[in-house]
Coordinates of C-alpha atoms and ligand atoms in Angstrom, one line a residue:
M1 CA -11.5 -40.6 76.0
T2 CA -10.8 -38.2 73.1
E3 CA -7.4 -37.7 74.4
L4 CA -6.8 -41.6 74.4
L5 CA -8.1 -41.7 71.0
D6 CA -6.0 -38.8 69.6
L7 CA -3.0 -40.5 71.1
A8 CA -3.9 -43.8 69.4
K9 CA -4.5 -42.1 66.0
K10 CA -1.1 -40.3 66.4
D11 CA 1.0 -43.7 66.9
G12 CA -1.0 -45.3 64.1
R13 CA -2.8 -47.7 66.1
W14 CA -6.3 -46.3 65.1
S15 CA -7.2 -44.8 61.8
E16 CA -10.1 -42.4 61.2
C17 CA -12.0 -42.8 58.0
P18 CA -11.9 -39.4 56.3
S19 CA -15.3 -40.1 54.7
C20 CA -17.6 -41.5 57.6
S21 CA -15.3 -40.5 60.6
E22 CA -15.5 -44.1 61.8
I23 CA -12.4 -45.0 64.2
I24 CA -10.9 -48.2 62.9
I25 CA -8.1 -50.4 64.3
T26 CA -5.2 -49.8 61.8
T27 CA -4.4 -53.7 61.7
K28 CA -8.1 -54.6 60.8
L29 CA -8.0 -51.7 58.1
K30 CA -4.9 -53.1 56.6
E31 CA -6.5 -56.6 56.6
N32 CA -9.4 -55.1 54.6
L33 CA -6.9 -53.7 52.1
W34 CA -7.1 -50.1 53.3
V35 CA -10.9 -50.0 52.7
C36 CA -13.3 -48.7 55.3
S37 CA -15.7 -51.3 56.3
H38 CA -18.3 -49.0 57.2
C39 CA -18.6 -46.8 54.1
N40 CA -16.2 -48.5 51.6
H41 CA -13.9 -45.5 51.4
H42 CA -10.9 -46.4 49.7
F43 CA -8.0 -45.0 51.5
R44 CA -4.9 -43.6 49.7
I45 CA -2.0 -46.1 49.7
N46 CA 1.6 -45.7 48.7
A47 CA 3.3 -47.5 45.7
K48 CA 4.9 -50.1 48.1
E49 CA 1.6 -51.1 49.7
R50 CA -0.1 -51.1 46.4
I51 CA 2.5 -53.6 44.9
A52 CA 2.3 -55.9 48.0
L53 CA -1.4 -56.3 47.8
L54 CA -1.5 -56.6 43.8
C55 CA 1.4 -58.9 43.1
D56 CA 1.7 -62.7 43.6
Q57 CA 4.4 -64.0 46.1
E58 CA 7.9 -62.7 44.9
G59 CA 5.8 -61.6 41.6
F60 CA 7.6 -58.2 41.5
I61 CA 11.0 -57.6 40.2
G62 CA 11.9 -53.8 40.0
L63 CA 13.1 -52.1 36.9
D64 CA 15.9 -49.7 36.7
L65 CA 14.0 -46.3 35.8
T66 CA 16.9 -44.0 35.9
G67 CA 18.9 -45.3 33.0
Q68 CA 22.1 -45.7 35.2
T69 CA 23.0 -49.1 36.1
V70 CA 24.8 -48.2 39.4
H71 CA 23.0 -45.8 41.6
Q72 CA 24.4 -43.7 44.5
G73 CA 24.3 -45.8 47.6
G74 CA 23.1 -48.8 45.5
V75 CA 19.4 -47.6 45.8
P76 CA 17.4 -45.7 43.2
P77 CA 16.3 -42.3 44.1
E78 CA 13.1 -41.9 45.7
D79 CA 10.4 -40.4 43.5
S80 CA 6.7 -40.6 42.6
I81 CA 6.8 -43.9 40.7
R82 CA 7.9 -47.5 41.0
A83 CA 7.7 -50.1 38.4
G84 CA 8.7 -53.7 37.6
E85 CA 8.0 -57.0 35.9
A86 CA 4.9 -58.2 37.8
T87 CA 2.7 -61.3 38.1
I88 CA -0.7 -60.7 39.1
D89 CA -2.8 -63.7 39.7
G90 CA -0.6 -65.7 37.4
Q91 CA -0.4 -62.9 34.6
K92 CA 2.7 -61.4 33.6
C93 CA 2.8 -57.6 32.9
I94 CA 4.9 -54.6 33.5
L95 CA 3.3 -52.8 36.5
A96 CA 3.9 -49.0 37.1
V97 CA 2.5 -47.5 40.2
M98 CA 2.6 -43.8 41.0
D99 CA 2.9 -42.7 44.5
F100 CA 0.9 -39.7 45.8
T101 CA 2.7 -39.7 49.1
F102 CA 5.9 -38.4 47.3
K103 CA 5.4 -34.7 46.5
G104 CA 1.6 -35.3 45.4
G105 CA 2.7 -37.7 42.7
S106 CA 3.7 -34.8 40.6
M107 CA 5.2 -35.3 37.0
G108 CA 8.6 -33.9 36.8
V109 CA 11.6 -34.8 34.6
Y110 CA 12.4 -37.9 36.5
L111 CA 8.8 -39.2 36.4
G112 CA 8.6 -38.2 32.8
N113 CA 11.9 -40.4 32.0
A114 CA 10.5 -43.3 33.9
V115 CA 7.2 -43.4 32.2
V116 CA 9.1 -43.3 28.8
R117 CA 11.2 -46.2 30.1
V118 CA 8.2 -48.2 31.3
F119 CA 6.7 -47.9 27.9
H120 CA 9.8 -49.1 26.2
Y121 CA 10.3 -52.0 28.7
A122 CA 6.8 -53.3 27.9
Q123 CA 7.6 -53.0 24.1
E124 CA 10.8 -54.9 24.5
M125 CA 9.5 -57.6 26.7
K126 CA 6.2 -57.8 24.7
V127 CA 4.0 -57.7 27.8
P128 CA 1.0 -55.6 28.6
L129 CA 1.3 -52.6 30.9
V130 CA -0.8 -51.9 33.8
F131 CA -0.3 -48.3 35.3
F132 CA -1.6 -47.1 38.6
T133 CA -1.8 -43.3 38.6
A134 CA -2.2 -40.9 41.4
S135 CA -1.0 -37.5 40.9
G136 CA -1.8 -33.8 41.4
G137 CA -0.5 -33.1 37.9
V138 CA 2.9 -31.6 36.6
R139 CA 5.6 -30.7 39.1
I140 CA 5.3 -26.9 38.6
Q141 CA 8.4 -26.1 40.4
E142 CA 10.2 -27.7 37.4
G143 CA 8.6 -25.0 35.2
I144 CA 8.5 -25.6 31.6
W145 CA 10.6 -28.9 32.0
G146 CA 7.7 -30.3 34.0
L147 CA 5.1 -29.3 31.4
L148 CA 7.2 -30.8 28.7
Q149 CA 6.6 -34.3 30.1
M150 CA 3.3 -34.3 29.0
I151 CA 4.3 -34.2 25.4
R152 CA 7.2 -36.7 26.0
T153 CA 4.9 -39.2 27.7
V154 CA 2.2 -39.1 25.0
H155 CA 4.8 -39.5 22.4
A156 CA 6.2 -42.4 24.1
R157 CA 2.7 -43.9 24.3
T158 CA 2.0 -43.2 20.7
A159 CA 5.2 -44.8 19.7
T160 CA 4.4 -47.9 21.6
E161 CA 0.5 -48.1 21.0
K162 CA 0.5 -51.6 20.0
I163 CA 1.4 -52.7 23.6
P164 CA -1.9 -53.3 25.5
M165 CA -2.2 -50.8 28.4
I166 CA -4.6 -50.9 31.2
T167 CA -4.8 -47.7 33.5
V168 CA -6.2 -47.8 37.0
F169 CA -7.1 -44.2 38.2
T170 CA -6.7 -43.9 41.9
D171 CA -7.6 -41.1 44.0
P172 CA -6.7 -38.4 43.0
T173 CA -5.6 -38.3 39.3
T174 CA -5.7 -34.9 38.1
G175 CA -3.6 -32.2 36.0
G176 CA -1.1 -33.1 33.5
V177 CA -1.0 -37.1 34.3
S178 CA -4.9 -37.3 33.5
A179 CA -4.4 -35.0 30.4
S180 CA -1.5 -36.9 29.1
F181 CA -0.3 -40.6 28.9
A182 CA -2.9 -42.0 31.7
S183 CA -6.0 -41.6 29.5
L184 CA -4.4 -43.2 26.5
A185 CA -4.8 -46.7 27.8
D186 CA -7.0 -49.4 26.0
I187 CA -8.8 -50.1 29.1
L188 CA -9.6 -47.4 31.7
L189 CA -10.5 -48.6 35.2
A190 CA -10.8 -46.6 38.5
E191 CA -11.1 -47.3 42.0
P192 CA -14.5 -46.3 43.8
G193 CA -14.6 -42.8 44.9
A194 CA -11.5 -41.7 42.9
R195 CA -11.2 -38.1 41.7
I196 CA -10.1 -37.7 38.1
G197 CA -10.0 -34.4 36.3
F198 CA -7.8 -31.7 35.1
A199 CA -8.1 -28.2 37.1
G200 CA -9.5 -28.7 40.8
P201 CA -13.3 -27.9 41.2
R202 CA -12.6 -24.8 43.1
V203 CA -10.4 -23.3 40.3
I204 CA -13.1 -24.2 37.7
E205 CA -15.8 -22.5 39.9
A206 CA -13.7 -19.4 40.4
T207 CA -12.9 -19.1 36.7
T208 CA -16.4 -20.1 35.1
Q209 CA -18.6 -18.5 38.1
V210 CA -20.8 -21.6 37.7
T211 CA -21.7 -24.0 40.7
L212 CA -20.5 -27.6 39.7
P213 CA -23.0 -30.4 39.8
P214 CA -22.6 -32.9 42.8
G215 CA -20.1 -35.8 41.9
F216 CA -18.2 -33.6 39.6
Q217 CA -15.0 -35.2 38.7
E218 CA -15.9 -38.5 40.6
A219 CA -15.3 -41.9 39.2
R220 CA -19.0 -42.8 39.1
T221 CA -19.9 -39.7 37.0
L222 CA -17.1 -40.3 34.6
L223 CA -18.2 -43.8 34.3
A224 CA -21.8 -42.6 33.6
H225 CA -20.4 -40.4 30.9
G226 CA -18.5 -43.0 29.2
F227 CA -14.8 -41.9 30.1
L228 CA -14.4 -45.0 32.2
D229 CA -14.8 -48.6 31.2
R230 CA -15.4 -50.0 34.9
I231 CA -15.1 -48.9 38.6
V232 CA -13.3 -51.9 40.4
S233 CA -13.2 -52.4 44.2
R234 CA -9.8 -52.9 45.6
H235 CA -11.0 -56.4 46.5
E236 CA -11.6 -57.3 43.0
L237 CA -8.5 -55.6 41.3
R238 CA -6.3 -58.7 41.3
S239 CA -8.9 -60.9 39.7
T240 CA -10.3 -58.2 37.3
L241 CA -6.8 -57.3 36.1
S242 CA -5.8 -60.8 35.6
S243 CA -9.0 -61.7 33.5
F244 CA -8.3 -58.5 31.3
L245 CA -4.7 -59.5 30.8
R246 CA -5.8 -63.0 29.7
W247 CA -7.1 -61.1 26.6
F248 CA -3.7 -60.0 25.6
Ligands
LIG301 ZN1 -15.7 -44.9 56.2

């Protein structure tokens, strides 16, 4: 039986919830927006899936994030962000979604450029910006160039501060992304269970020699301490975002 389960998990027909270990049929999980029906664990999803479940039918037109009109092979390079003009429950916005499945959603020069362009697109089009973040932080392989993206993105946000911005923190958003543009939105939302922080708990414990309290860096703790405005279930994201977008 265990071997059968392993086989079914391997070919993707069944998925195991990392929180409650329940084995779920993947199509059922997908129908439930990748949320475990037993414990409400929100599975991590990639940018493509996120856009599909958020936007209206044909409500997403991709933006050029490279600054080049013609890409090699006609497709933009893969990276940890996708963005476009979007319609969410009838409300227009610029939607940018980070992708943790691509190199841990790390922020390198490409992502920095893309974030700056996203801010400028929103300003040019005079529409609010909705940013879904998922990142392990700065792409450290790019050294100082990676770190510089924190300053660049903060500067771009400051220069376009009149554009309403909503950040939705998804699991996990840490390091240089949480510590730069992501936290500079007008409304800060998070998915249930999302980890949001700067350094990881193990690093903090090793450095400070202090045992961290339960729930450290979890969305509910950050909400209780006033960092977040609301925690929104994936099933209510479309309606919540569109009601906020109506304000602007
Ligand atoms: Zn579960």
